[in-house]
Amino acid sequence: MLEKIKKIKEEILSGLSSTQKDAESFRLRYLSKKGIISELFDSFKALPSEQKKQYGKKLNELKQLATQKLEEIRASGESTGKEKDKPDLTRPGIQLPLGTRHPVSIIRREIIDIFTRLGFVISEGPEIEDDWHVFSALNFPQDHPARDMQDTFFIRRNPDILLRTHTSSVQVRVMEKQQPPIRTISPGRVFRNEAISARAHCIFHQVEGLYIDEGVSFADMRQVLLYFAREMFGQETQIRLRPSFFPFTEPSAEMDISCSICGGSGCNVCKYSGWVEIMGCGMVDPNVLDNCNIDSEKYTGYAFGMGIERIAMLKYQVNDLRLYFENDKRFLDQFISAW
Ligand code: DAH
């Protein structure tokens, strides 16, 4: 037994055992319940009492030595542990993935950019509107189907309050506040009570345009819209204006562009007609000017309105409206823009 004690003592003092680098493995080897020293204590108990005196002292000394050594290993381990925690300033930084702009935002910016180059300024209005700004001031007769509950989200407690169904309401707000010359565009969200499908959604985005001054003509409107179409879809783009009806414009038209996909020769996007519709427009009805306290004898003007998703669908050839609202990162990551 004395031999064993001596060997263990030497082992501890030499520091050669691999366990001496790590406090826990050292403790397990020497000081745990099943460790070498505890085993020695067990065999010590079985010794005849006259031998106990001789070994007891040596064993206690050995245990003390091991305990002291364990403290030392722990102390040195702590200091090297702290070293490890210090940041390594030479390591490269963590790269944060950069987001992309939403396609609707990209197209909205492009539309705004084209019209602001022509001197149009941006104006905005509330999404929760009243009947006057969305319908009445815009010359909608009381029984017009667009006021029907099926198209418009009304606030149940007050049918005078509703979610705007078009950004034409902002025209009214601008004209009420400001006298001509007025040259403004109004981008914004609009709401309609539609079942969601590939071609319809209950929320979408529009840009409204309004130009009012003395002597503004239909030809002025046509030229500005031609400029817009060519900036947006390419210089070879042609436009055509088809007679249409809106309560707030007279005359009214719908504008088609030559199909940007097939160049006019016919494809399934333009349904083999060579043309695709992109907006409504017309000369502001004198009733609307009068409703907004603008002298309809003195001033004339034009207005136009387009859906941003519709332009995006044509530009990106993504024909399911729902994709613009789902925010699937795999879809959004495909749109890289200069904006
Ligand atoms: N507000 C119309 C709509 O939502 C679009 C529109 C048509 C706006 C003709 C206009 C316009 O300003 O002149 O369908």
Coordinates of N, CA and C in Angstrom, one line a residue, residues 93-99:
G93 N -16.2 40.0 -40.1 CA -17.5 40.2 -39.5 C -18.5 39.3 -40.0
I94 N -19.7 39.3 -39.3 CA -20.8 38.4 -39.7 C -21.6 39.2 -40.8
Q95 N -21.8 38.6 -41.9 CA -22.5 39.3 -43.0 C -24.0 39.3 -42.8
L96 N -24.7 40.4 -42.7 CA -26.1 40.4 -42.6 C -26.7 40.4 -44.0
P97 N -27.7 39.5 -44.2 CA -28.3 39.4 -45.6 C -29.1 40.7 -45.9
L98 N -28.9 41.3 -47.1 CA -29.5 42.5 -47.4 C -30.9 42.2 -48.0
G99 N -31.9 42.9 -47.6 CA -33.3 42.7 -48.2 C -33.4 43.3 -49.6

